[in-house]
Amino acid sequence: MMYKKQRESLIRSKKYLYISIFLFIVSMVLTFPFPNNSYADMTMSIFNIPIKIAGSINQVGVVSVVLLLFCMVCMVRALNSHQFIAVIIVIIAFSFIPRFVINLYQESFASGIYAISYDEKQTKCEFTRDEIDDAFLQGKCEVYFINHSNEQLTFEVTFHEVLYGADDYLMESLMNINGVHTISLAPKESRTFIIEETIDTTSIHNAIYSGTSYGVKVKIHANGNERVL
């Protein structure tokens, strides 16, 4: 009985509590990073919400941030105490719930390329000039994929790169010049794939001379479906 009184005294307004939960869900759905990774081209974020993508304002992200802020305000007004802790919980939950839901979906229900996840932290591309003819660039990329399904999956990979200005140099997207790359994964397999290309840069004025990039972005394609990872 004592516990019930304490629990009831914690909540000042159920109306604001329900509004807060509703705003939290809507804000999360707006920028949910599946099936495409909404963070792929992110250049600025607030609460891990992309508000700038490829150098341009992301209006959906801005709306999501505003809704999340209103969610926090309503949460504070809904409670009599522990408001600061509640706000911290909201921020943490907003970061971790999408990952949990995506992982649960991919492990339990997803099929085809929707069961594929990609760890960009374990990826990199290296570019070096050919020692004999420096018009040719030797490209080598390491990409890491996980197949969460119980079936073998084959899909095509292209490298995704966003240029922010006319003076930017091409890097990862140079790996697409000779065509797409086909990858196969056995059921529940996770593996690093090494993709190598010799690229003729004679007619490409903004190709990088040499260099290394990390956190490589890709697109995967299969059966008419496409995902940005």
XYZ file of C-alpha atoms in Angstrom:
229
model
C 0.000 0.000 0.000
C 2.866 2.310 0.871
C 4.536 1.543 -2.463
C 1.343 2.381 -4.340
C 1.177 5.807 -2.702
C 4.790 6.527 -3.559
C 4.229 5.487 -7.155
C 1.135 7.649 -7.494
C 2.864 10.646 -5.941
C 5.653 10.413 -8.511
C 3.236 11.153 -11.374
C 1.755 14.635 -11.358
C -0.139 14.424 -14.645
C -0.961 11.285 -16.614
C -2.023 13.467 -19.537
C 1.464 14.942 -19.899
C 2.987 11.498 -19.405
C 0.973 10.056 -22.293
C 1.761 13.074 -24.488
C 5.451 12.645 -23.678
C 5.384 8.959 -24.663
C 3.509 9.773 -27.884
C 6.004 12.497 -28.863
C 8.898 10.149 -28.054
C 7.533 7.469 -30.396
C 6.775 9.908 -33.236
C 10.223 11.512 -32.953
C 11.889 8.100 -33.085
C 9.831 6.874 -36.043
C 10.698 9.985 -38.086
C 14.425 9.217 -38.039
C 14.366 5.453 -37.538
C 17.595 4.164 -39.184
C 16.023 1.262 -41.089
C 15.874 -0.002 -43.786
C 18.219 2.839 -44.769
C 20.805 4.225 -42.409
C 19.617 7.783 -41.752
C 23.062 8.569 -40.324
C 24.933 7.609 -43.510
C 25.401 11.156 -44.826
C 25.026 12.946 -41.479
C 27.263 15.975 -40.976
C 25.604 17.390 -37.838
C 23.397 15.863 -35.162
C 21.565 16.679 -31.935
C 20.684 13.809 -29.589
C 22.065 11.562 -32.343
C 19.369 12.888 -34.698
C 20.759 13.969 -38.098
C 19.857 17.643 -38.579
C 22.335 18.176 -41.394
C 22.786 15.639 -44.197
C 25.375 16.105 -46.923
C 25.769 19.740 -45.899
C 22.039 20.562 -46.149
C 19.481 21.029 -43.386
C 17.460 17.867 -42.764
C 13.952 19.176 -42.106
C 12.691 15.822 -40.847
C 15.581 15.709 -38.386
C 14.835 19.231 -37.144
C 11.178 18.297 -36.572
C 12.313 15.155 -34.742
C 14.574 17.205 -32.429
C 11.742 19.656 -31.670
C 9.357 16.792 -30.864
C 11.949 15.167 -28.605
C 12.468 18.458 -26.744
C 8.704 18.794 -26.252
C 8.711 15.170 -25.088
C 11.232 16.088 -22.378
C 9.223 19.165 -21.355
C 6.063 17.079 -21.045
C 7.952 14.424 -19.087
C 9.164 17.057 -16.612
C 5.622 18.412 -16.223
C 4.255 14.880 -15.795
C 6.410 14.085 -12.763
C 6.601 15.471 -9.252
C 10.219 14.394 -8.746
C 13.213 12.768 -10.457
C 12.659 14.927 -13.556
C 16.368 15.150 -14.347
C 16.770 11.365 -14.193
C 13.712 10.956 -16.425
C 15.204 13.288 -19.063
C 18.488 11.349 -19.018
C 16.551 8.087 -19.433
C 14.684 9.566 -22.425
C 17.960 10.548 -24.134
C 19.580 7.155 -23.496
C 16.469 5.244 -24.583
C 16.270 7.294 -27.771
C 19.784 6.177 -28.677
C 19.489 2.481 -27.827
C 15.889 1.439 -28.564
C 16.243 1.694 -32.391
C 19.342 -0.532 -32.360
C 17.585 -3.076 -30.156
C 14.437 -3.118 -32.315
C 16.435 -3.427 -35.563
C 18.555 -6.262 -34.184
C 15.462 -8.088 -32.894
C 13.707 -7.700 -36.255
C 16.713 -8.870 -38.272
C 17.314 -11.882 -36.038
C 13.655 -12.952 -35.943
C 11.706 -11.813 -39.010
C 13.827 -10.157 -41.724
C 14.647 -11.819 -45.033
C 16.724 -10.920 -48.082
C 18.891 -7.829 -47.857
C 16.795 -6.601 -44.914
C 18.520 -9.277 -42.824
C 21.930 -7.815 -43.671
C 23.720 -5.475 -41.290
C 26.908 -3.570 -41.938
C 29.573 -2.456 -39.486
C 31.188 0.643 -40.955
C 33.580 0.854 -37.998
C 35.355 -2.197 -39.414
C 35.686 -0.788 -42.924
C 38.307 1.175 -44.801
C 39.480 1.962 -48.328
C 43.075 2.522 -49.445
C 44.115 4.114 -52.727
C 47.647 4.106 -54.146
C 49.014 5.089 -57.535
C 50.309 2.394 -59.853
C 54.118 2.254 -59.761
C 54.404 1.822 -63.539
C 51.673 4.183 -64.764
C 50.342 6.751 -62.296
C 47.243 7.288 -64.435
C 46.004 4.101 -62.780
C 44.854 3.962 -59.189
C 44.934 0.780 -57.125
C 41.898 0.676 -54.847
C 41.436 -1.774 -51.986
C 38.396 -1.709 -49.690
C 37.538 -3.840 -46.670
C 33.815 -4.118 -45.910
C 32.169 -6.066 -43.091
C 28.704 -7.629 -43.438
C 26.552 -9.799 -41.170
C 23.797 -12.130 -42.392
C 21.228 -12.489 -39.603
C 18.963 -14.852 -41.558
C 18.928 -18.627 -41.895
C 19.382 -18.530 -45.673
C 22.303 -17.850 -47.958
C 22.142 -14.329 -49.351
C 23.735 -12.912 -52.483
C 23.606 -9.189 -53.180
C 25.389 -6.439 -55.077
C 27.428 -3.710 -53.415
C 28.208 -0.209 -54.648
C 30.174 2.395 -52.746
C 28.261 5.450 -51.563
C 29.956 8.831 -51.435
C 28.591 12.353 -51.115
C 30.545 15.323 -52.461
C 29.979 18.613 -50.644
C 31.479 20.878 -53.296
C 32.801 21.017 -56.850
C 36.368 20.900 -55.549
C 35.919 17.675 -53.564
C 37.934 14.663 -54.647
C 36.396 11.299 -55.486
C 37.480 8.395 -53.298
C 35.233 5.434 -52.473
C 32.895 5.967 -55.429
C 35.844 5.324 -57.765
C 35.403 1.663 -56.833
C 32.119 1.666 -58.814
C 33.673 2.638 -62.159
C 34.340 -0.943 -63.258
C 30.901 -2.153 -62.147
C 29.105 -3.476 -59.082
C 30.545 -6.057 -56.691
C 28.704 -9.272 -55.818
C 28.876 -10.691 -52.305
C 27.477 -13.936 -50.866
C 26.995 -14.741 -47.204
C 26.114 -18.116 -45.711
C 23.356 -18.313 -43.068
C 24.351 -16.424 -39.888
C 27.750 -15.634 -41.385
C 29.695 -12.461 -40.623
C 32.790 -11.666 -42.627
C 35.145 -9.003 -43.911
C 35.309 -8.879 -47.710
C 38.269 -7.393 -49.559
C 37.381 -5.673 -52.834
C 40.197 -4.601 -55.147
C 40.068 -2.556 -58.348
C 42.486 -1.040 -60.837
C 40.992 2.303 -61.836
C 41.891 4.302 -64.920
C 41.743 7.952 -63.812
C 42.862 9.477 -67.123
C 39.499 11.147 -67.740
C 38.617 11.755 -64.068
C 39.877 15.219 -63.136
C 38.876 15.056 -59.459
C 40.109 11.570 -58.547
C 42.158 11.449 -55.366
C 45.874 10.914 -55.949
C 46.209 8.547 -52.984
C 44.821 8.173 -49.493
C 42.885 6.141 -46.930
C 39.310 6.520 -45.715
C 37.442 4.894 -42.832
C 33.763 4.444 -42.050
C 32.962 3.627 -45.670
C 29.315 3.969 -46.747
C 27.756 1.478 -49.171
C 24.531 0.611 -50.960
C 23.357 -2.980 -51.298
C 20.995 -4.217 -54.021
C 19.043 -7.441 -54.610
C 15.779 -8.364 -56.349
C 14.919 -4.744 -57.099
C 15.446 -3.619 -53.504
C 18.100 -1.192 -52.310
C 19.422 -0.128 -48.924
C 21.885 2.611 -47.933
C 24.181 1.460 -45.125
